[in-house]
Coordinates of C-alpha atoms and ligand atoms in Angstrom, one line a residue:
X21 CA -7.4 26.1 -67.6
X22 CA -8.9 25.6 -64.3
X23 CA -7.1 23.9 -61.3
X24 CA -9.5 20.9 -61.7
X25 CA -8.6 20.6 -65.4
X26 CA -4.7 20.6 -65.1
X27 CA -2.9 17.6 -66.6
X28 CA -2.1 14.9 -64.2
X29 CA 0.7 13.9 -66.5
X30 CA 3.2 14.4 -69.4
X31 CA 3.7 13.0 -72.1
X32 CA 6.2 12.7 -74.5
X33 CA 5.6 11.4 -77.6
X34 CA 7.1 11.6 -81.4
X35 CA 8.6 9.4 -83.6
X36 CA 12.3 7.2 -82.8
X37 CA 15.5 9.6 -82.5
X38 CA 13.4 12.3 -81.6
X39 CA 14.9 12.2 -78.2
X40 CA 11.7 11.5 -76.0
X41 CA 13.7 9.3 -72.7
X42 CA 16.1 11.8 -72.6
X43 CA 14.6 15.1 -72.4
X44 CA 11.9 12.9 -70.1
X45 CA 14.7 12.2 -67.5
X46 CA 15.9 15.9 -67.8
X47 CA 12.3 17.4 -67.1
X48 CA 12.0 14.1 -64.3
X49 CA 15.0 16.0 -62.7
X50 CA 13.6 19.4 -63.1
X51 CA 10.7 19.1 -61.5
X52 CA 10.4 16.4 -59.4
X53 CA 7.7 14.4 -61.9
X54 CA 8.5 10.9 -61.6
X55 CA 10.2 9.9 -64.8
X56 CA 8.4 6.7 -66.7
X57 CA 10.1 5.0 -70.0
X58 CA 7.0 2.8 -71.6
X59 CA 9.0 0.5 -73.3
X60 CA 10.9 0.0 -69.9
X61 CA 7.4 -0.9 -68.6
X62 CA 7.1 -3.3 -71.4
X63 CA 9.9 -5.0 -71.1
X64 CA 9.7 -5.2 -67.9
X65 CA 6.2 -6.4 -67.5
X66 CA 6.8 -9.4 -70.5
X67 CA 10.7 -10.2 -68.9
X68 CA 12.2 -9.6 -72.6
X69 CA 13.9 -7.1 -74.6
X70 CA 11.7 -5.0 -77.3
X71 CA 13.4 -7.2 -80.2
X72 CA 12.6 -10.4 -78.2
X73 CA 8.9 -9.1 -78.0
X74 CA 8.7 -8.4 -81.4
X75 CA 10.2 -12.0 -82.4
X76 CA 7.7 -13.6 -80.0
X77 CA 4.6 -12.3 -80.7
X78 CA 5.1 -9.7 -83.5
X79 CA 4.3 -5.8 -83.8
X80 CA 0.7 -6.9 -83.4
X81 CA 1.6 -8.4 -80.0
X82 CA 3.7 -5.5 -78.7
X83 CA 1.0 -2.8 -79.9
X84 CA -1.2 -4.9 -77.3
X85 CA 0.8 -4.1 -74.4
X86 CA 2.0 -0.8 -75.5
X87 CA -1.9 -0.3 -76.0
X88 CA -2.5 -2.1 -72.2
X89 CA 0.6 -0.5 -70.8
X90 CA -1.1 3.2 -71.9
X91 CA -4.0 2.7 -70.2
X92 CA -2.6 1.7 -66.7
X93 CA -0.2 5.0 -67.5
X94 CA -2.9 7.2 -68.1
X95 CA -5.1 6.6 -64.6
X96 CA -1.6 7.5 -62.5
X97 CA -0.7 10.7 -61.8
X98 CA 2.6 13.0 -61.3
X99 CA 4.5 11.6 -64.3
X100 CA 6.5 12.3 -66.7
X101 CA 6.2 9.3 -69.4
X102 CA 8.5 8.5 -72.8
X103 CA 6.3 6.5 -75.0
X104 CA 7.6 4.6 -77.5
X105 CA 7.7 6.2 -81.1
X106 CA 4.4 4.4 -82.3
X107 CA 2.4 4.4 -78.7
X108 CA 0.4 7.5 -80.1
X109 CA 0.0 6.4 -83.9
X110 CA -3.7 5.3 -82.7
X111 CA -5.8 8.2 -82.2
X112 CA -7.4 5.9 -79.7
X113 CA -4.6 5.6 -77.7
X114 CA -3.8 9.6 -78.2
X115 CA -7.2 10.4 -76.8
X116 CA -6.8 8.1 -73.6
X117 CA -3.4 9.8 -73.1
X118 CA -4.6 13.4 -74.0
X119 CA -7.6 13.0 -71.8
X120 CA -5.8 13.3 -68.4
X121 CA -2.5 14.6 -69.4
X122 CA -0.3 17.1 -71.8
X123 CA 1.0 15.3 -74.7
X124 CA 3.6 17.0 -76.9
X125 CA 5.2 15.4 -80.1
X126 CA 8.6 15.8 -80.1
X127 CA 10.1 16.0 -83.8
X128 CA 13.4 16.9 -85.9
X129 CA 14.5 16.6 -89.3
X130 CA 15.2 13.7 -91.0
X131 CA 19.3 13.7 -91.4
X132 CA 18.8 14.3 -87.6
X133 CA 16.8 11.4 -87.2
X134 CA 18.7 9.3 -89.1
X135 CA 22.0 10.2 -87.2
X136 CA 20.3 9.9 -83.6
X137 CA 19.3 6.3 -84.7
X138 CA 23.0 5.3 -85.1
X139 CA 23.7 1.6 -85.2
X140 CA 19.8 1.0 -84.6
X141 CA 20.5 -1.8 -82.2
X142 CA 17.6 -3.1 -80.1
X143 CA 14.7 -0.9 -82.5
X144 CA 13.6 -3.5 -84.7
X145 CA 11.6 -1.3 -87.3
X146 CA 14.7 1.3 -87.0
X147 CA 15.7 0.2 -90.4
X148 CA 12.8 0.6 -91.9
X149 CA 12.9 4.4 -90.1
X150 CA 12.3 6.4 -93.4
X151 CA 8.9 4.9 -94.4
X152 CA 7.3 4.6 -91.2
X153 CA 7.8 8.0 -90.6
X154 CA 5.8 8.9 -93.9
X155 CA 3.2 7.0 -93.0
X156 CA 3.1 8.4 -89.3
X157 CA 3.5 12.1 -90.4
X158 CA -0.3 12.2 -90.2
X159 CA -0.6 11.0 -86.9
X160 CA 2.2 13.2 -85.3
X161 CA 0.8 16.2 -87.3
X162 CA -2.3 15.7 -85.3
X163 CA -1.3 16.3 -82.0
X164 CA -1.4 19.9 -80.5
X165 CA 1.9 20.8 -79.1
X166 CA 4.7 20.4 -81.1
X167 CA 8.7 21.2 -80.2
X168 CA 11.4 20.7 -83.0
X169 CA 14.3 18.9 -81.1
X170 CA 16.3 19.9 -85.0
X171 CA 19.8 21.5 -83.5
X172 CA 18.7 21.8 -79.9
X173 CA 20.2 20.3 -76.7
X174 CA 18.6 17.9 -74.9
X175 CA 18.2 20.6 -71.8
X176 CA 16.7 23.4 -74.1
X177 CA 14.2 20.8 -75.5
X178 CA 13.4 20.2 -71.9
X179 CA 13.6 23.7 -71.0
X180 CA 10.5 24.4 -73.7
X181 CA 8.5 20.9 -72.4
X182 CA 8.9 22.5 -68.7
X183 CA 7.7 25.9 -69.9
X184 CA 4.7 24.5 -71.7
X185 CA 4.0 22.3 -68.8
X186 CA 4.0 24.9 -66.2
X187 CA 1.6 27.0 -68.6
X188 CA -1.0 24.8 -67.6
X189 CA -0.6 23.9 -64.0
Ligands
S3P207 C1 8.9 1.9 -82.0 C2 9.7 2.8 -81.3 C3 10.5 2.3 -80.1 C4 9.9 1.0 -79.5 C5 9.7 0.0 -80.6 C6 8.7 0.5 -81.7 C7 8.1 2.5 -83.1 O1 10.6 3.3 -79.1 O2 8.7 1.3 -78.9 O3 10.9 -0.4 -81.1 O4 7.2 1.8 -83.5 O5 8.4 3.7 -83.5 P1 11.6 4.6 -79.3 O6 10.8 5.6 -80.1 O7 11.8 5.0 -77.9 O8 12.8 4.2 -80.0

């Protein structure tokens, strides 16, 4: 890829429990990229917590902002942004984000998931966890670069996002 054509940001995407705002602030740390959490964004930008948001104005409502919240993401440059687990679902939204940046879908198994999501406080569609992801697989499936988080450390997982990253700077 040409200097011209080099990502201005990354992305980290993938369903809940895969370990996206973690790794994020790792790679933030590793390399200076300045480390964004999109539902941080949100709930900053609407002054409540996601399960406020979703009791307000529904999933509907929140997939608005996540959607608006994407799009004044993807114009900046020199991140490093967590989405949340359904930001990407939209192949809409996936192109906006791909166009300027390097998305990679973080995954791991389900009994990992499932672990990860622990008391599921503060994720509203955490218990429904099992079917979304079904109906998602698709959607994740469709995105280029892949890394399975299944029995790794955060680091390592950021270890392989950094490597991948620096491939195409
Ligand atoms: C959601 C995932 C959450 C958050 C919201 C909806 C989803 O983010 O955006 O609760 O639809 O998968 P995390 O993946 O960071 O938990």
């Amino acid at each position: 890829m040409s200097k011209l054509n080099r990502p201005r940001n990354l992305v980290l995407t993938g369903f809940m429990g895969t370990g996206k705002t973690t790794v994020a602030q790792f790679v933030a740390a590793a390399t200076g990229l300045h480390f964004v959490d999109m539902d941080d964004e949100i709930v900053a930008s609407m002054g409540m917590s996601i399960p406020q948001i979703f009791a307000a104005v529904g999933e509907s409502g929140f997939r608005l902002q996540e959607r608006r919240t994407c799009e004044r993401l993807a114009a900046g440059s020199g991140q490093v942004i967590a989405t949340g687990g359904g930001a990407l679902v939209n192949a809409e939204t996936l192109a906006l984000m791909e166009d300027k940046g390097l998305v990679i879908c973080l995954t791991a198994a389900p009994e990992v998931i499932e672990s990860r999501l622990g008391d599921m406080e503060g994720r509203p569609l955490a218990p429904n966890w099992a079917m979304l992801l079904r109906e998602r697989q698709l959607a994740y499936d469709r995105i280029r670069h892949q890394i399975d988080t299944t029995h790794k450390s955060p680091q390592q997982v950021a270890e392989e996002v950094i490597a991948l990253w620096q491939s195409f700077q």
